[in-house]
C-alpha atoms as a PDB file:
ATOM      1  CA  UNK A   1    -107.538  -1.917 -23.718  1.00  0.00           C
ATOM      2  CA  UNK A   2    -108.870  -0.033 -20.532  1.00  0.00           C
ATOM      3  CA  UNK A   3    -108.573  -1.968 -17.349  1.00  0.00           C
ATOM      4  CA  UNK A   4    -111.430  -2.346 -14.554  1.00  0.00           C
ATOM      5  CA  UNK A   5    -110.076  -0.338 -11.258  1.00  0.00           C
ATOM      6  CA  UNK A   6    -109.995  -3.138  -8.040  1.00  0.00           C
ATOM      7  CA  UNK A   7    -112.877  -1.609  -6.548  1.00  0.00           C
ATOM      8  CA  UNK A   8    -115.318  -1.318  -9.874  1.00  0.00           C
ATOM      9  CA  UNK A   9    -114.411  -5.546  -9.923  1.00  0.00           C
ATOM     10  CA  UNK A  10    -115.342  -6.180  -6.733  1.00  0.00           C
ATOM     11  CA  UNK A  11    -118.650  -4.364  -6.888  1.00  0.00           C
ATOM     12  CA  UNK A  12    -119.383  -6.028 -10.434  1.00  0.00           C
ATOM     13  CA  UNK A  13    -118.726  -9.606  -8.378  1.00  0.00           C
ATOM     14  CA  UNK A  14    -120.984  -8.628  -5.436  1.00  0.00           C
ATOM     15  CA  UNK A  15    -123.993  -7.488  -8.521  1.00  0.00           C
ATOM     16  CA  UNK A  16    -123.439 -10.786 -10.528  1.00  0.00           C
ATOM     17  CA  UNK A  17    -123.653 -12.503  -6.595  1.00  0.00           C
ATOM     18  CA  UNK A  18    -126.688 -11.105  -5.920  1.00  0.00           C
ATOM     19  CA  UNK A  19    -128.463 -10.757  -9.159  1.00  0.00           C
ATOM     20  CA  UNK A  20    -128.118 -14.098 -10.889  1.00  0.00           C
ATOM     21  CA  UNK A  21    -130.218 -15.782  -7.791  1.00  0.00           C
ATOM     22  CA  UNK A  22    -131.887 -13.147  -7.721  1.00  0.00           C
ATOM     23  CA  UNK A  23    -133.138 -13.498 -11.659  1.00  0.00           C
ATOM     24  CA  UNK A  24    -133.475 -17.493 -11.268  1.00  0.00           C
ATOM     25  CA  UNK A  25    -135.980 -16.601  -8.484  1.00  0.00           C
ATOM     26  CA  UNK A  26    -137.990 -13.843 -11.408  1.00  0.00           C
ATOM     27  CA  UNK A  27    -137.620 -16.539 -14.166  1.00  0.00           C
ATOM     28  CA  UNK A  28    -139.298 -18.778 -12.091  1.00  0.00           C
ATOM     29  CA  UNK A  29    -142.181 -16.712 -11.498  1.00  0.00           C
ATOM     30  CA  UNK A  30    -141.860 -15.686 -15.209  1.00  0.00           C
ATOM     31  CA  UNK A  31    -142.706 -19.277 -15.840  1.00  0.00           C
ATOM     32  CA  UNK A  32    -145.582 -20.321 -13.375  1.00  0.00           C
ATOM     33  CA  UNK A  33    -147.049 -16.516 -14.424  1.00  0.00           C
ATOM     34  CA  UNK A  34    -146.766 -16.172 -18.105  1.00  0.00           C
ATOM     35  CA  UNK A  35    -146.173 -19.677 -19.482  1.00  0.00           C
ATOM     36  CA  UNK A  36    -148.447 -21.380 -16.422  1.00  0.00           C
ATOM     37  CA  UNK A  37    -145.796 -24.135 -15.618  1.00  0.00           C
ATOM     38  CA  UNK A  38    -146.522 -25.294 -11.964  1.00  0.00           C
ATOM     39  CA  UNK A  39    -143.045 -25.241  -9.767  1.00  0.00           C
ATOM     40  CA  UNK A  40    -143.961 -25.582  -6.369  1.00  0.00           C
ATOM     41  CA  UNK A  41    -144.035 -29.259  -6.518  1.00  0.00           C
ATOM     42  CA  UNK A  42    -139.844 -28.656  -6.389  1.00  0.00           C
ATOM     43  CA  UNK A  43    -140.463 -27.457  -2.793  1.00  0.00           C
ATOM     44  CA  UNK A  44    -139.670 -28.855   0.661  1.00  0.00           C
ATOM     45  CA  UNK A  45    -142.517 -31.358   1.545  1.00  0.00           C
ATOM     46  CA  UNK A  46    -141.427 -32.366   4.811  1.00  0.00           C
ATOM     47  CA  UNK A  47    -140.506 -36.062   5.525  1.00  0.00           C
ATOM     48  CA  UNK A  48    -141.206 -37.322   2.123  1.00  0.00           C
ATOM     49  CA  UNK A  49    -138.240 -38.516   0.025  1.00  0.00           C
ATOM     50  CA  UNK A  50    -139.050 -36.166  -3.199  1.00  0.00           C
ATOM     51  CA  UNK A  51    -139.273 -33.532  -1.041  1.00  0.00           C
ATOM     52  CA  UNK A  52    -135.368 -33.391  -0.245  1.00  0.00           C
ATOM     53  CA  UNK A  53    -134.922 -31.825  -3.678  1.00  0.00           C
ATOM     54  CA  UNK A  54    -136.809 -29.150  -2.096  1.00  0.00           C
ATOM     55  CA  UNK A  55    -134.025 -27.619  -0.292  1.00  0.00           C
ATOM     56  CA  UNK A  56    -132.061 -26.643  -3.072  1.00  0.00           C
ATOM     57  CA  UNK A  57    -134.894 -26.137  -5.379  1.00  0.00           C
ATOM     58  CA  UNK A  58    -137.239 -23.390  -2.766  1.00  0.00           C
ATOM     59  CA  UNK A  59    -135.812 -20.864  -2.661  1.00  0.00           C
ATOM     60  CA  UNK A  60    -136.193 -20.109  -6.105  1.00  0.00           C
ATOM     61  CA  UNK A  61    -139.354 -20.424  -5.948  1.00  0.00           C
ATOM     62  CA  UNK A  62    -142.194 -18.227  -4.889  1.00  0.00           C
ATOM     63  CA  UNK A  63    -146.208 -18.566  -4.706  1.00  0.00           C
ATOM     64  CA  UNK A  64    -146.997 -15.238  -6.612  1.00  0.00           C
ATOM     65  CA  UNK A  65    -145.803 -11.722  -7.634  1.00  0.00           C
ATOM     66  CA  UNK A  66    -146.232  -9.997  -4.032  1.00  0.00           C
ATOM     67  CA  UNK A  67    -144.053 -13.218  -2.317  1.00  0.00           C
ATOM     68  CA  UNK A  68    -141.085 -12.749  -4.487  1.00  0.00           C
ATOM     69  CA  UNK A  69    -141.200  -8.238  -4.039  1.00  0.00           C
ATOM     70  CA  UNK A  70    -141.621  -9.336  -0.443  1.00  0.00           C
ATOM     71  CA  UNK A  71    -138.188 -11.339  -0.228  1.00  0.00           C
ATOM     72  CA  UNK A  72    -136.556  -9.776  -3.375  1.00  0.00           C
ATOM     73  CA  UNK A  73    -135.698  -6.674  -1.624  1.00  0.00           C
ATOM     74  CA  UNK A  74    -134.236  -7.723   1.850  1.00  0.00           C
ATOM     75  CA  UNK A  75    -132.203 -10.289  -0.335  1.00  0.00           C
ATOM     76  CA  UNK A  76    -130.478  -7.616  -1.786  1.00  0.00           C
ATOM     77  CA  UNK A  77    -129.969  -5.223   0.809  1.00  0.00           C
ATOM     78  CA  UNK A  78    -129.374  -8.302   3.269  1.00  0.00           C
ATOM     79  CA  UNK A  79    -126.823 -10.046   0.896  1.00  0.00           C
ATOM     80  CA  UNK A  80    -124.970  -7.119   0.442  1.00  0.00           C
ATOM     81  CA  UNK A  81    -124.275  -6.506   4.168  1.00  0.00           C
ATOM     82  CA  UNK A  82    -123.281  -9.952   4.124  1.00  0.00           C
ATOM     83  CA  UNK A  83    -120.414  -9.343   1.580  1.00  0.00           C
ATOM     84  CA  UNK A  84    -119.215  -6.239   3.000  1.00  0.00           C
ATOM     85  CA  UNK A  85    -116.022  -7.729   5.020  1.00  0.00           C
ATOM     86  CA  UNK A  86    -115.436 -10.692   2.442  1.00  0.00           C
ATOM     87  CA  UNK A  87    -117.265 -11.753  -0.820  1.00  0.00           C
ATOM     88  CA  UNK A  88    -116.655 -15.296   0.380  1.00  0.00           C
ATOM     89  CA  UNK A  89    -118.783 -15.066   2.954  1.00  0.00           C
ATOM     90  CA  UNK A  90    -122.065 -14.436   0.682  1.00  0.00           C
ATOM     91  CA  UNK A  91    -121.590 -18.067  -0.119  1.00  0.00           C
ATOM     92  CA  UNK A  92    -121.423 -19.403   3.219  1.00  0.00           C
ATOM     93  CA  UNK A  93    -123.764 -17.871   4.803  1.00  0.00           C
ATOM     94  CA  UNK A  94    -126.054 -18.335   1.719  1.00  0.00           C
ATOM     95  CA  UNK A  95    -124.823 -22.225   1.505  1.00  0.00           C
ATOM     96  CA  UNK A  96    -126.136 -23.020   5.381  1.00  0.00           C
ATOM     97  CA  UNK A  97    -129.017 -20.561   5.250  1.00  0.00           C
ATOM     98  CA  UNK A  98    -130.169 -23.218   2.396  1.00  0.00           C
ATOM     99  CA  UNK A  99    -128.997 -26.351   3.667  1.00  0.00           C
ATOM    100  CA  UNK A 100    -129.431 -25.647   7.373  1.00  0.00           C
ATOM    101  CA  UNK A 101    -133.022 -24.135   6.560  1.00  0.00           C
ATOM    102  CA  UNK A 102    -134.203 -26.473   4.097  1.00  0.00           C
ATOM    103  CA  UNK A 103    -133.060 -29.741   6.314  1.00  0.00           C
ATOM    104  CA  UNK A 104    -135.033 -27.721   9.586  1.00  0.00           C
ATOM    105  CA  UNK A 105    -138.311 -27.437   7.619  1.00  0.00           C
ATOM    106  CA  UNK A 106    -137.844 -30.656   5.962  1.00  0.00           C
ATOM    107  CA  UNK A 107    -137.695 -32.493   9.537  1.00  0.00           C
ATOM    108  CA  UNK A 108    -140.131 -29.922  11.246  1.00  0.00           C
ATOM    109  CA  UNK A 109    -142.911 -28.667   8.717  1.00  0.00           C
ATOM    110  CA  UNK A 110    -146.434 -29.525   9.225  1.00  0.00           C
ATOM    111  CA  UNK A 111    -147.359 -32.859   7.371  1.00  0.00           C
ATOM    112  CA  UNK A 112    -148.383 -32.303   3.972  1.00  0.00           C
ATOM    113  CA  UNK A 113    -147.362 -28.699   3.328  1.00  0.00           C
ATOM    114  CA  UNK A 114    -144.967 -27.746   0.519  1.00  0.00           C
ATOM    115  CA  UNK A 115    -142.369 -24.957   1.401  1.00  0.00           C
ATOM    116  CA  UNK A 116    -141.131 -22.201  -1.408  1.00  0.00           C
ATOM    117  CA  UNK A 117    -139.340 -18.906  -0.903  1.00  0.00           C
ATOM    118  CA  UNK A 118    -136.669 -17.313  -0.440  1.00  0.00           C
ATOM    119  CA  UNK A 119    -137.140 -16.149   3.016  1.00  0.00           C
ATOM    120  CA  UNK A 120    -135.125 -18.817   4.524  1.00  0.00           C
ATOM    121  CA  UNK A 121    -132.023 -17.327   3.408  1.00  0.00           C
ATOM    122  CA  UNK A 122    -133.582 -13.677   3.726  1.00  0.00           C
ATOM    123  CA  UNK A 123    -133.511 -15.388   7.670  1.00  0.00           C
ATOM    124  CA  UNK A 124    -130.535 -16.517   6.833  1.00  0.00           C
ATOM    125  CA  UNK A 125    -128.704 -13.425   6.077  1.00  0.00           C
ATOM    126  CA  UNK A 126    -130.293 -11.391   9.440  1.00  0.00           C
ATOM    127  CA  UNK A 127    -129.612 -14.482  11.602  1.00  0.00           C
ATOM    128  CA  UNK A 128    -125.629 -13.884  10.619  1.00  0.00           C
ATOM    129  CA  UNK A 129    -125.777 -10.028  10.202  1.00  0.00           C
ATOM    130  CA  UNK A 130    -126.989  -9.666  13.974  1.00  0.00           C
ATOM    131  CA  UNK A 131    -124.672 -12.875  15.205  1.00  0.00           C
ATOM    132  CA  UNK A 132    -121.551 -11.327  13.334  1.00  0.00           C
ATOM    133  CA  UNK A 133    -121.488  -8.671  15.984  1.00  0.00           C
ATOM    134  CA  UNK A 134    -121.983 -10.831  19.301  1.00  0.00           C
ATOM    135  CA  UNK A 135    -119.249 -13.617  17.729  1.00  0.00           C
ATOM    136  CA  UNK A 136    -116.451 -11.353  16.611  1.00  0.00           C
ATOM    137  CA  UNK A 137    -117.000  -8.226  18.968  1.00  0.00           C
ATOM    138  CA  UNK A 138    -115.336  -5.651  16.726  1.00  0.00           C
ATOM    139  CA  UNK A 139    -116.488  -2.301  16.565  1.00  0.00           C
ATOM    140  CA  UNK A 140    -117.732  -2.272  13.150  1.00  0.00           C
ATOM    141  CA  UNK A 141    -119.315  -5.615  13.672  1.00  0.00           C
ATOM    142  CA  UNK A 142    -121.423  -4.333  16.978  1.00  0.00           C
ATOM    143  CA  UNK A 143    -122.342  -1.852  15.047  1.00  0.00           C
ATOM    144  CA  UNK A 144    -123.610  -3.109  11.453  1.00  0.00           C
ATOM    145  CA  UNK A 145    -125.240  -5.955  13.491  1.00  0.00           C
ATOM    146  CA  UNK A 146    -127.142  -3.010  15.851  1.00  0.00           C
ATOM    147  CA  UNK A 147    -127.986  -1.497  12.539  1.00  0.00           C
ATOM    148  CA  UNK A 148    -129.144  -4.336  11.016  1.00  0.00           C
ATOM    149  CA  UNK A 149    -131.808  -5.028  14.486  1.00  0.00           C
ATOM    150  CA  UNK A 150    -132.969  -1.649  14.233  1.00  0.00           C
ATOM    151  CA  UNK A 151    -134.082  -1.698  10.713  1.00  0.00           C
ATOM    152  CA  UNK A 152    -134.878  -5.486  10.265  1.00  0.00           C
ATOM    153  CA  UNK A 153    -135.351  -6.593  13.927  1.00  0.00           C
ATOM    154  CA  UNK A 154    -138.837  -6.758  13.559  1.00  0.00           C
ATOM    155  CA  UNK A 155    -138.614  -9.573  11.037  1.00  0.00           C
ATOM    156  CA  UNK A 156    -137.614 -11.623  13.469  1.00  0.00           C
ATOM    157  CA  UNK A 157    -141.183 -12.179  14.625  1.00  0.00           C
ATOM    158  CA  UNK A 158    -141.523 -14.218  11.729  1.00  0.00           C
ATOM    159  CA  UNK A 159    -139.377 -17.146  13.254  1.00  0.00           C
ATOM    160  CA  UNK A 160    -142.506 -17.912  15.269  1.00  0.00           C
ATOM    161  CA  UNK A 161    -145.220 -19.609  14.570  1.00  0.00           C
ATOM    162  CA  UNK A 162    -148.610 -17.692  13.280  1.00  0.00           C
ATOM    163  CA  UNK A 163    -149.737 -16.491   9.950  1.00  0.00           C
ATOM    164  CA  UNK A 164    -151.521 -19.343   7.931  1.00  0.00           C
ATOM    165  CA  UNK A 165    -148.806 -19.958   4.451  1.00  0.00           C
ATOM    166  CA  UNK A 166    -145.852 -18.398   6.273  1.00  0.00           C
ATOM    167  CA  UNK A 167    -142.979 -21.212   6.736  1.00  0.00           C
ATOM    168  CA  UNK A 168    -142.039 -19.644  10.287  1.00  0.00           C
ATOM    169  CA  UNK A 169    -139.809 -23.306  10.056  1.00  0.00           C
ATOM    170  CA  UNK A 170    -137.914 -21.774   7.107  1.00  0.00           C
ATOM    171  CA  UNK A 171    -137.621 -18.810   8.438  1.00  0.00           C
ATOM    172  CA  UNK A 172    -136.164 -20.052  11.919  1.00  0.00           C
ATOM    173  CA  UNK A 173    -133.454 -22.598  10.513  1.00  0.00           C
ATOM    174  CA  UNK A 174    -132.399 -20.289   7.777  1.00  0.00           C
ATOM    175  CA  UNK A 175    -132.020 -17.937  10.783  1.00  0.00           C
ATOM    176  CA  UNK A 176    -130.057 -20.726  12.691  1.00  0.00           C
ATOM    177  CA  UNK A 177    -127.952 -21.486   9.916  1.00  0.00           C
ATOM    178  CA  UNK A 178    -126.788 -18.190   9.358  1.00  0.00           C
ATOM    179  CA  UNK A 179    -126.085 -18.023  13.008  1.00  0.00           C
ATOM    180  CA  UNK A 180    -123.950 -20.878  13.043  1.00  0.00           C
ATOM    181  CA  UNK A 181    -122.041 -19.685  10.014  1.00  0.00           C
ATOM    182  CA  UNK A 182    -121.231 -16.339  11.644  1.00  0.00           C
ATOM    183  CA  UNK A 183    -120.090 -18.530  14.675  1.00  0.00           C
ATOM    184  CA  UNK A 184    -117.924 -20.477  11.570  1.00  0.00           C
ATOM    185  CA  UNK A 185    -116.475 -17.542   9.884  1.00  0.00           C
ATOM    186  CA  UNK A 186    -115.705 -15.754  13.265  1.00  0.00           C
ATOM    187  CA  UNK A 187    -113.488 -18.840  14.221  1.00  0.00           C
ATOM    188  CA  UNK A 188    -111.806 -18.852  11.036  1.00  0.00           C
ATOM    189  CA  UNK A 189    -111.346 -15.268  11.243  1.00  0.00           C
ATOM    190  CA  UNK A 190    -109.833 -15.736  14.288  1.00  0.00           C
ATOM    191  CA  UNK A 191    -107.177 -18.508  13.224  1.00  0.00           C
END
């Protein structure tokens, strides 16, 4: 029997982290596009009881083919900066991107919209990645979270409100809650 070397594990854990969400979010489009099953009724409709289950349920969800390649690769590249001090933290931050997000739009979005995507915790993942460097002030922190603004920065127009179908409520939360996270994982760091 051949073991797995320490390092070959922990990059299978951070694949099967990002790629099982990852391939919920394609089998979901699999379904509305091949077998024409409607999902985003699962989404966050803001202020309405059924659409609670929403925030668990959208960001699996996507309205076509070009929204899902638009989130699918920052998700990955995103999520994998996340995990680079501790796989544990892929959760967290992923955990209140959702929940912090998803509760935002859900008290904020306009009336009568329905809110799907994974962008939240795309939002999510940049809100922490540029955070991490400001809460913890180490070196390498300062300077993945500089990285991270020069190649993403620009995303962070989408926390405002303008395009017509973009959640910029989403988008702003999820970018809250993975700000408060990396405020939460800096403490415990610290202790």
């Amino acid at each position: 029997m051949t073991q797995t070397h320490p390092a070959m594990r922990g990059l299978q854990t951070r694949a099967q982290l990002l790629l099982v969400p990852l391939a919920l979010m394609w089998m979901a489009a699999a379904a509305q596009g091949l077998l024409g099953i409607e999902l985003s009724h699962f989404g966050i409709v803001p202020r309405t009881v059924i659409g609670l289950r929403g925030i668990l349920c959208a960001p699996f969800l996507h309205a076509n083919l070009a929204h899902l390649l638009a989130n699918s690769a920052p998700f990955l590249i995103l999520g994998y900066l996340v995990m680079l001090r501790r796989v544990r933290d892929f959760a967290a931050v992923s955990l209140a991107a959702i929940l912090v997000g998803g509760a935002g739009t859900w008290l904020f979005g306009a009336a009568g919209t329905v809110h799907i995507g994974a962008s939240g915790v795309v939002f999510g993942y940049l809100g922490f990645l540029l955070a991490r460097g400001y809460v913890e002030r180490s070196v390498a922190a300062v300077l993945l979270s500089l990285a991270v603004a020069y190649v993403f920065g620009s995303l962070l127009w989408g926390v405002l409100p303008g395009a017509s179908g973009v959640s910029w409520e989403g988008h702003l939360f999820g970018c809250i809650g993975g700000m408060l996270a990396a405020r939460a994982l800096a403490g415990r760091a610290r202790r």
